CSV table of C-alpha atoms and ligand atoms in Angstrom, one decimal:
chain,number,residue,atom,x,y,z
A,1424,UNK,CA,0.0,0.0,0.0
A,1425,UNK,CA,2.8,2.5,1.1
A,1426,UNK,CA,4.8,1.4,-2.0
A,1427,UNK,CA,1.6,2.5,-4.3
A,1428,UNK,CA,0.8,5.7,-2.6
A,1429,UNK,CA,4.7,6.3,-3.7
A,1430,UNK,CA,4.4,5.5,-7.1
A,1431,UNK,CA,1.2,7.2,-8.1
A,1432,UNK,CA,2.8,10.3,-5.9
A,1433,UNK,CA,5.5,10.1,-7.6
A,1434,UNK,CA,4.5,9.5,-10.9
A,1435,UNK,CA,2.1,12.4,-10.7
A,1436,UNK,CA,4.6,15.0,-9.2
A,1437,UNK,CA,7.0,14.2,-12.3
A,1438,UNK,CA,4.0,14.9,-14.8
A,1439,UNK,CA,3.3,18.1,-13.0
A,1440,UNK,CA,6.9,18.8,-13.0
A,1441,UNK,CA,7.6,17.9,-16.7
A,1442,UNK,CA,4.5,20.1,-17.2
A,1443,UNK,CA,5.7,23.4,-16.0
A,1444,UNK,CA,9.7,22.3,-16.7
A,1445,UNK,CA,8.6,22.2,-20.3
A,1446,UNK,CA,6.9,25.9,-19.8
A,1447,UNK,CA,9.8,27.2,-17.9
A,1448,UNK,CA,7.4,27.9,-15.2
A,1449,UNK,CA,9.1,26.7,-12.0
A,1450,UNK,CA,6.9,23.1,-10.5
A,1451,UNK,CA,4.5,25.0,-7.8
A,1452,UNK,CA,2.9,21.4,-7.4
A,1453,UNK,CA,-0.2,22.8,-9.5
A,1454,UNK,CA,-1.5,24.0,-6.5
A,1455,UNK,CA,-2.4,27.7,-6.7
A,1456,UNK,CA,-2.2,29.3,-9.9
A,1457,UNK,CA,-2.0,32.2,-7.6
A,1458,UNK,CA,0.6,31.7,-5.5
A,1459,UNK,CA,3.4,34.1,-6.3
A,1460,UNK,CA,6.3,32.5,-7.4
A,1461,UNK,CA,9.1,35.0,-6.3
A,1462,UNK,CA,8.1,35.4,-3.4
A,1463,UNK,CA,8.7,32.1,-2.6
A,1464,UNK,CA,12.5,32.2,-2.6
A,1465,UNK,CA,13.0,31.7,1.3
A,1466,UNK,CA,12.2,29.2,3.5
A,1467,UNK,CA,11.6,30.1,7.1
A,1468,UNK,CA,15.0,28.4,9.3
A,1469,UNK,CA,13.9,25.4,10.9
A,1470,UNK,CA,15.2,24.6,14.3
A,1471,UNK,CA,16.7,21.4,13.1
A,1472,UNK,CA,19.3,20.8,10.6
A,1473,UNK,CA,20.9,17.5,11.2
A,1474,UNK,CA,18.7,14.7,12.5
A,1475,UNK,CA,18.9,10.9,13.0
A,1476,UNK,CA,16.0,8.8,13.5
A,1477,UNK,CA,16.8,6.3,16.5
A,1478,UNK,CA,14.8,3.5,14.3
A,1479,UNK,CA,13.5,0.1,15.7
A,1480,UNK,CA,14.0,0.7,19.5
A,1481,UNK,CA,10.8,2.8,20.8
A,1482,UNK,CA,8.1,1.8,17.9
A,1483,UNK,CA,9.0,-2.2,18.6
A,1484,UNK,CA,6.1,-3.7,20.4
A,1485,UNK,CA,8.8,-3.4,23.5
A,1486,UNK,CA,12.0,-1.9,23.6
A,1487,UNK,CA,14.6,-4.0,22.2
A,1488,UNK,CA,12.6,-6.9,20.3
A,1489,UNK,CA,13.6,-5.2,16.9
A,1490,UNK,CA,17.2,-5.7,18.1
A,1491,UNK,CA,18.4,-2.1,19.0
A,1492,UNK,CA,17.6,-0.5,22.5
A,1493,UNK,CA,18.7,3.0,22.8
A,1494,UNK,CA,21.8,4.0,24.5
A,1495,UNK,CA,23.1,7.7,25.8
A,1496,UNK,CA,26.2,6.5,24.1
A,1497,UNK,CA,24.3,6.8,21.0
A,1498,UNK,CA,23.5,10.2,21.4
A,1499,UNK,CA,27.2,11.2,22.4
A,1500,UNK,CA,28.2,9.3,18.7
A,1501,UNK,CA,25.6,11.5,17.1
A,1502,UNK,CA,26.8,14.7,18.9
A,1503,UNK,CA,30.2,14.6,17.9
A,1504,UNK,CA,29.7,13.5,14.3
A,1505,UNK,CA,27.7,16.8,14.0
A,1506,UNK,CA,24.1,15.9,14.0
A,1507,UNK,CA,22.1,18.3,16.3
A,1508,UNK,CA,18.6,15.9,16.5
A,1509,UNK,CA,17.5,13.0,17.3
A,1510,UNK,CA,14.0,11.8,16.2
A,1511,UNK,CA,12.5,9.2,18.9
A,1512,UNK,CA,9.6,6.9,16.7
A,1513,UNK,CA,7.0,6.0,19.7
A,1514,UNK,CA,4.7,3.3,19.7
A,1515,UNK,CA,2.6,5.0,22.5
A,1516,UNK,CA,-0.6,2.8,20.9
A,1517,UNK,CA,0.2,-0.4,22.5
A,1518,UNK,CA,1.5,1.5,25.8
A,1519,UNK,CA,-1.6,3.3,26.4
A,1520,UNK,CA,-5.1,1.7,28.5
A,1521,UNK,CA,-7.7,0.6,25.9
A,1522,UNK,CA,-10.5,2.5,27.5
A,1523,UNK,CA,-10.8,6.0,28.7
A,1524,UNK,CA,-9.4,8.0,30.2
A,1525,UNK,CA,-6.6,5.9,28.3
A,1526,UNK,CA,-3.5,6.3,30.7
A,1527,UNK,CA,-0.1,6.2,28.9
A,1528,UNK,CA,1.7,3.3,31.1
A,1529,UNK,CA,3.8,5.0,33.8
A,1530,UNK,CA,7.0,2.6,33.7
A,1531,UNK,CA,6.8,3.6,29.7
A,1532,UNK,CA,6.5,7.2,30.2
A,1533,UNK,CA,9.5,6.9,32.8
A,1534,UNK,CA,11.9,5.0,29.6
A,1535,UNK,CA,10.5,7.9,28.0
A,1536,UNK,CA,12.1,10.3,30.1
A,1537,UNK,CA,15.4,8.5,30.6
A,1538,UNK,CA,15.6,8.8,26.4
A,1539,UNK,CA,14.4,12.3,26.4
A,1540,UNK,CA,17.3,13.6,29.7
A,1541,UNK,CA,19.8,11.4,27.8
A,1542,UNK,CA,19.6,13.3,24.6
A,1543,UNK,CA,19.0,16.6,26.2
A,1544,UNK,CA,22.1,15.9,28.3
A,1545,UNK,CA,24.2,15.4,25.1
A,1546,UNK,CA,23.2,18.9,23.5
A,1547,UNK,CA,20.6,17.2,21.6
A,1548,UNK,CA,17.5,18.4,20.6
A,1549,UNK,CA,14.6,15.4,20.8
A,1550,UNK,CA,11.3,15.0,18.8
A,1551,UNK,CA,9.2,12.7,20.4
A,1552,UNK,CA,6.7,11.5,17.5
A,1553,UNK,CA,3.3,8.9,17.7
A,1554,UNK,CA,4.4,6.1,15.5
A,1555,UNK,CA,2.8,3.3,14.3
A,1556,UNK,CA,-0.7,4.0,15.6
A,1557,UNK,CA,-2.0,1.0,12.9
A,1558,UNK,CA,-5.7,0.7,14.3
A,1559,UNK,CA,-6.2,4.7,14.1
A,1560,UNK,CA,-5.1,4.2,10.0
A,1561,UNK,CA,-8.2,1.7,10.0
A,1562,UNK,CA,-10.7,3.1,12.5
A,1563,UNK,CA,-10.2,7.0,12.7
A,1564,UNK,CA,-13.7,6.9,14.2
A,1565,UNK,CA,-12.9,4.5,17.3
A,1566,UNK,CA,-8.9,5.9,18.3
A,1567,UNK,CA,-8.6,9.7,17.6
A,1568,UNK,CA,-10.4,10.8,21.0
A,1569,UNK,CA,-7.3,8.5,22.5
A,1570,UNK,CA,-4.6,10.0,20.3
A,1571,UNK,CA,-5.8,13.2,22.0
A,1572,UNK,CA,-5.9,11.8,25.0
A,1573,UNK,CA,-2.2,10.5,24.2
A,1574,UNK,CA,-1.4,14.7,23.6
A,1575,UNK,CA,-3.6,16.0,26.9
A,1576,UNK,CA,-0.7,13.3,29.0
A,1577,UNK,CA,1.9,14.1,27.3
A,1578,UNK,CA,1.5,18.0,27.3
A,1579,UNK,CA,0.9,18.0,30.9
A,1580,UNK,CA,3.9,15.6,31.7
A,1581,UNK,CA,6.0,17.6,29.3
A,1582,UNK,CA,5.0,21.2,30.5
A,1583,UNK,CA,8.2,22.6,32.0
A,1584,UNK,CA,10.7,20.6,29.5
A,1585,UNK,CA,13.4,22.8,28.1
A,1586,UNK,CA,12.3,24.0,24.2
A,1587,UNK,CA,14.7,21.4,22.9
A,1588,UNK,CA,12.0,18.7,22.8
A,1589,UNK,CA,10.0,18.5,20.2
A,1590,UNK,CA,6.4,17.3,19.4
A,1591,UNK,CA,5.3,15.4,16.2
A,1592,UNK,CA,1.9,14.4,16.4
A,1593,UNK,CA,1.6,11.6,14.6
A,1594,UNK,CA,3.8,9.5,11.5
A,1595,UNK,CA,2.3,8.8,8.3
A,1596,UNK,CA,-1.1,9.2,8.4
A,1597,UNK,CA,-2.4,6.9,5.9
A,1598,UNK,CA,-5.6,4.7,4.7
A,1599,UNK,CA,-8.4,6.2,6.3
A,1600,UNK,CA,-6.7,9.2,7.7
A,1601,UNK,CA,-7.1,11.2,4.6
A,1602,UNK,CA,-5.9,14.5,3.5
A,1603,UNK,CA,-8.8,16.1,5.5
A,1604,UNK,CA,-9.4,14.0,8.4
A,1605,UNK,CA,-5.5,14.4,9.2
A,1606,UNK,CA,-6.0,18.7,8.9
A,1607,UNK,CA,-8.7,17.9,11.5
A,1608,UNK,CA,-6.9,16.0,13.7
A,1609,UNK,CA,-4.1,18.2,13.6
A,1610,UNK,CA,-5.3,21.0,14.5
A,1611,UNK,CA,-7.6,19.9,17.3
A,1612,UNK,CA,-3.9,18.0,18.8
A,1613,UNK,CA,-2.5,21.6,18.4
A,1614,UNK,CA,-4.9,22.8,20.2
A,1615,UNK,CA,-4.4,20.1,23.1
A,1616,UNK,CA,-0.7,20.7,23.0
A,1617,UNK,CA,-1.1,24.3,23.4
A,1618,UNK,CA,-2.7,24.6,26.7
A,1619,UNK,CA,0.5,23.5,28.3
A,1620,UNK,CA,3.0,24.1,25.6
A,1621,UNK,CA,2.0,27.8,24.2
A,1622,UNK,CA,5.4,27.7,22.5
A,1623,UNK,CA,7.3,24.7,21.7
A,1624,UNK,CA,8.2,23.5,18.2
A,1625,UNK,CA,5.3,21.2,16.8
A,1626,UNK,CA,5.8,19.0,13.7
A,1627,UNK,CA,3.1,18.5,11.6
A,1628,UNK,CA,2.5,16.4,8.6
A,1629,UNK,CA,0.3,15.0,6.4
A,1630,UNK,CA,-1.9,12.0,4.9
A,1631,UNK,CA,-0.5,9.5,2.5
A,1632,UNK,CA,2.7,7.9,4.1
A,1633,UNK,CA,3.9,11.4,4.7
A,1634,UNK,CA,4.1,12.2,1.1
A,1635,UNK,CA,5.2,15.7,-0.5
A,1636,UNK,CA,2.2,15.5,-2.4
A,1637,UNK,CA,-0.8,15.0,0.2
A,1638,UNK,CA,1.5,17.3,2.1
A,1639,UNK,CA,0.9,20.1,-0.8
A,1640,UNK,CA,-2.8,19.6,-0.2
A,1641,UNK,CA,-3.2,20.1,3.0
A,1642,UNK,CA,-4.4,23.0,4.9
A,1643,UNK,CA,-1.8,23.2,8.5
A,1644,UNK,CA,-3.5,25.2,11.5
A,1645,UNK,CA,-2.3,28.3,11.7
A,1646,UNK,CA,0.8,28.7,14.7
A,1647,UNK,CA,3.8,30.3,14.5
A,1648,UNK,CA,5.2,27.3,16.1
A,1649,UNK,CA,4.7,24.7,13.8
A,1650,UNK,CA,7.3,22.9,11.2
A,1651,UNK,CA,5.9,20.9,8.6
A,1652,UNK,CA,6.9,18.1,7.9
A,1653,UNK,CA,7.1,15.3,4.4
A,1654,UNK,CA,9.2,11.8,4.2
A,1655,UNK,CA,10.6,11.0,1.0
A,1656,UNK,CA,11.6,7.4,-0.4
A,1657,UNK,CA,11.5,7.9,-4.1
A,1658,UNK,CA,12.2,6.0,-6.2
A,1659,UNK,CA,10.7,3.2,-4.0
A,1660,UNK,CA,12.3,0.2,-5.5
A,1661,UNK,CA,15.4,1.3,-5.1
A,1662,UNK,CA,15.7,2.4,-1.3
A,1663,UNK,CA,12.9,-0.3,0.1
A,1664,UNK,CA,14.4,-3.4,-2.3
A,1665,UNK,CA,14.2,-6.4,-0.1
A,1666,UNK,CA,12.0,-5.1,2.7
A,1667,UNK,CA,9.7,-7.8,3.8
A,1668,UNK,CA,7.5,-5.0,5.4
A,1669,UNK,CA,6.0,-3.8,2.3
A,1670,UNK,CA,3.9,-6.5,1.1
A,1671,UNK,CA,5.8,-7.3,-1.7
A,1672,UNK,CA,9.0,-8.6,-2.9
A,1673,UNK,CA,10.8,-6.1,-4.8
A,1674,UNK,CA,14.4,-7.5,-6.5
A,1675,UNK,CA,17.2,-6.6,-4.8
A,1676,UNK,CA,20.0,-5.2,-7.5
A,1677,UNK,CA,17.9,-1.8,-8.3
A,1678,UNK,CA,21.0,0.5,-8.5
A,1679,UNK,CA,20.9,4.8,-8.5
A,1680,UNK,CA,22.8,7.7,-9.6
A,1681,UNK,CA,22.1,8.6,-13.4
A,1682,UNK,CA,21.3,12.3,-13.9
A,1683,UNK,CA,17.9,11.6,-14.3
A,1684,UNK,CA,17.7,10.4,-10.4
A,1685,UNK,CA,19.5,13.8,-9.4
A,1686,UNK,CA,17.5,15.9,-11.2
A,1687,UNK,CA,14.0,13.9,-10.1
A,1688,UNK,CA,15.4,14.9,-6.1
A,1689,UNK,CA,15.8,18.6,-7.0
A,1690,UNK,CA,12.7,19.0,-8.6
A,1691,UNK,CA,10.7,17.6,-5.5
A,1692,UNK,CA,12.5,19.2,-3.0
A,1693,UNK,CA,12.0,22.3,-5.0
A,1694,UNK,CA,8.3,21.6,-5.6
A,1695,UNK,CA,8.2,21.2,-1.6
A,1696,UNK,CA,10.3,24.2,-1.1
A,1697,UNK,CA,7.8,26.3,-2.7
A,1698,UNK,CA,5.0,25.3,-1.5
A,1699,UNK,CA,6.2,26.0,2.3
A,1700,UNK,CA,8.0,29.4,1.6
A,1701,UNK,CA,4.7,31.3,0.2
A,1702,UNK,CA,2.9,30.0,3.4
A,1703,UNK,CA,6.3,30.6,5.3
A,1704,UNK,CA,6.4,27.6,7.2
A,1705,UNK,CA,9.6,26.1,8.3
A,1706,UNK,CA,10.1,22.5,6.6
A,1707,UNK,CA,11.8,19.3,8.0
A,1708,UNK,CA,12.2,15.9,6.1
A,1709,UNK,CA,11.3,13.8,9.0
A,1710,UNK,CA,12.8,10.8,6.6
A,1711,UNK,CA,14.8,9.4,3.9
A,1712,UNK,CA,16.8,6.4,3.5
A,1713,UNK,CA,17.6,3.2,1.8
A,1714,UNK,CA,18.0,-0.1,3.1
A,1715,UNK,CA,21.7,-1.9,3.9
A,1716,UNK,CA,20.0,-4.8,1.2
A,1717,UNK,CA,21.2,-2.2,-1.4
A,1718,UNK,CA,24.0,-1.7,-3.4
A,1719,UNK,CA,26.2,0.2,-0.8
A,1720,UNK,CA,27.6,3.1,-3.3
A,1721,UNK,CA,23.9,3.8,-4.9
A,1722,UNK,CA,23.0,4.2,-1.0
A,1723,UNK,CA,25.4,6.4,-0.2
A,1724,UNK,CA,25.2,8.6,-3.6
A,1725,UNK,CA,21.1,8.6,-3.0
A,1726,UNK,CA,21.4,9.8,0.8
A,1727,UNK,CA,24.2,12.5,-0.2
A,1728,UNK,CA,22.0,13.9,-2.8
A,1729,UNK,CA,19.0,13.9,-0.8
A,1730,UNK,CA,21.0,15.9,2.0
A,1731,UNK,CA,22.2,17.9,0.0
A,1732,UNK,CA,19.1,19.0,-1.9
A,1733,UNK,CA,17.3,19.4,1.6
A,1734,UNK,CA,20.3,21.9,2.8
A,1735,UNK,CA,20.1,23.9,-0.3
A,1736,UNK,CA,16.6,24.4,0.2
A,1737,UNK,CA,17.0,25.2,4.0
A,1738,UNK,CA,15.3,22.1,5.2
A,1739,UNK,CA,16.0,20.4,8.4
A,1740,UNK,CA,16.8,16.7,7.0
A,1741,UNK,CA,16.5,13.4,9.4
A,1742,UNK,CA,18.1,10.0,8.3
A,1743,UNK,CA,16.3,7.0,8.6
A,1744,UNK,CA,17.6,4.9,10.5
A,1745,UNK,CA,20.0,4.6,13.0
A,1746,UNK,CA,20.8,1.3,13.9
A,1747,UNK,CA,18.3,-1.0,12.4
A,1748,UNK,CA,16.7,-2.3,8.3
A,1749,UNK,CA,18.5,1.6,6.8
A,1750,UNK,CA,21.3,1.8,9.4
A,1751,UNK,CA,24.4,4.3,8.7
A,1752,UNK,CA,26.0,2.5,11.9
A,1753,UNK,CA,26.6,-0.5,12.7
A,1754,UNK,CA,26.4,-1.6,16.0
A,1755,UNK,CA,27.8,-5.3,15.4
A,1756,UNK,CA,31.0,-3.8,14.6
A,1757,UNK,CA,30.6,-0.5,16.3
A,1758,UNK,CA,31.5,2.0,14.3
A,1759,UNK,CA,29.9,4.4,11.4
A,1760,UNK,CA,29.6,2.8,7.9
A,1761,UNK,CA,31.9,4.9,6.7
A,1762,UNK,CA,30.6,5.7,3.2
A,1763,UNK,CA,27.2,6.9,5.0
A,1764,UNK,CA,28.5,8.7,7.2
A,1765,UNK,CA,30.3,10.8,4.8
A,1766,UNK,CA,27.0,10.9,2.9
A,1767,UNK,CA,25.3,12.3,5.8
A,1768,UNK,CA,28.2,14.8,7.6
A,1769,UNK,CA,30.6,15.5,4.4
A,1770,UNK,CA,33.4,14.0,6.3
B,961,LIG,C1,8.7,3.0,9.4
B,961,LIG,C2,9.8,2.0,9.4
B,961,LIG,C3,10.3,1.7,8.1
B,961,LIG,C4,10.6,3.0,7.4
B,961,LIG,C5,11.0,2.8,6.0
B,961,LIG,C6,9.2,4.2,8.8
B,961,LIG,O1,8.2,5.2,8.9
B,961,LIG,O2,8.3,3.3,10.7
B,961,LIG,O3,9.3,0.8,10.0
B,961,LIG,O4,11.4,1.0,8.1
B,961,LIG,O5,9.5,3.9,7.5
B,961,LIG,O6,9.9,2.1,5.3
């Protein structure tokens, strides 16, 4: 399903963009005719630049089962390589009582806080993010008065928290949570968050996986404190070959790095670009990666021009993953691949 949504995303934002290439109109994602088109030349700074997504550890049914369990070490590693993030995927869904007033668990909301002071300790900043909330996909109707409930406990619990953590309400909102339902959502959440947190940094995203597209067609609640957020995979069958998640089995030998690839990552990133700067709304590409299955110097050459393209554009940019299926380190051996992390720091 995710690996659909990608294509037909995909394949439409390269018509669009072959559309208004071929005018020598720059791609505005055929959103607004109106939209003024110089004015769209700056993106608003995001808070984050650098991020790694510590993958597999808090989105597991319990910590560790996926084989990675986070460690402050970790964050240290991160620190001094020159990230300035770290993104925390949370499976708060199967932590949190069934029936109202649906208490988060307190032992898990205490692993919570270790991860959060550990970070925070290390000069991180932390986004803590709703991951993985399956049976709110399916049945909008029967969870989102608990995912609020999820945001009115963790608002309170996080109150007095220095700004350095961050909020994301919710990860790829897909199947029933549609363009629209997830605008609704959202800004009811905000509105939750707010009573306790009038000013931290919120992400907010949108339907379809997180895709730039369903992204460009939503309609964010209007805070000064918001980032918006987009996760980008494209082309699928190169950076999820092998993955037995996706429902399929897509051949492993997919390879990247002709001139069409480069130029299909600027023209996205530039169609998102736009779309954020006449709204002036900081961006963040929550994530991007490509699985160890692949050829290793593809991998690299795909994550370098994705980082790249997401710097130029003044988008925060966070790595997916860590440790685990898309790792950039590897914790058998201990150390950084080195190719990726040259891909993701230049050095
Ligand atoms: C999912 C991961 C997956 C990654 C790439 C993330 O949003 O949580 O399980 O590995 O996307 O597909």
């Amino acid at each position: 399903m995710k690996r659909a949504l990608f294509i037909l995303t995909g394949f439409i934002a390269l018509c669009i963009g072959a559309m208004f290439v071929a005018d020598g109109i720059p791609p505005l994602g055929g959103r607004s005719a109106a939209s003024p088109v110089a004015a769209a030349a700056d993106l608003p700074q995001s808070p984050i630049r650098r991020c790694m997504n510590m993958g597999g550890a808090l989105e597991a049914p319990t910590e560790g089962a996926w084989g990675y369990t986070i460690q402050q070490a970790d964050f240290r590693r991160l620190k001094q390589a020159g990230f300035d993030t770290v993104r925390v995927p949370i499976r708060f869904s199967v932590h949190t009582a069934p029936q109202p007033p649906y208490a988060i668990d307190r032992a898990f909301l205490a692993r919570i806080d270790q991860v959060v002071d550990a970070a925070l300790t290390e000069g991180l900043q932390i986004i803590i993010d709703v991951h993985h909330y399956e049976a709110l996909m399916r049945h909008p109707d029967q969870h989102e008065a608990r995912l609020e409930a999820i945001w009115s406990q963790l608002s309170y619990h996080y109150a007095k928290a220095p700004p350095q953590l961050i909020f994301e309400l919710l990860n790829e909102p897909n199947d029933r949570m549609t363009v629209a339902r997830t605008d609704a959502l959202n800004a009811r959440l905000l509105q939750i968050v707010r009573q306790h947190n009038p000013q931290r940094w919120v992400i907010v995203g949108s339907a379809g996986w997180g895709s730039l597209d369903a992204l460009m067609d939503s309609h964010p609640p209007q805070d000064p404190g918001i980032i918006m957020t987009f996760h980008y995979y494209a082309p699928f069958e190169f950076t999820h070959q092998g993955a037995d998640w996706v429902g399929e089995d897509l051949p492993l030998g997919v390879t990247w790095g002709d001139s069409d690839g480069y130029r299909a990552i600027a023209r996205h990133m530039d169609e998102v670009k736009q779309w954020a700067a006449v709204r002036k709304l900081p961006l963040f590409l929550g994530e991007f990666g490509v699985i160890n299955k692949a050829d290793h110097r593809s991998r690299a050459l795909w994550t370098e021009a994705v980082r790249l393209q997401a710097e130029r554009n003044n988008m925060g940019w966070c790595y997916w993953d860590y440790a685990t299926a898309f790792h950039a380190y590897d914790q058998n051996q201990q150390r950084w691949l080195p190719d990726m992390r040259k891909a993701l720091t230049g050095r």
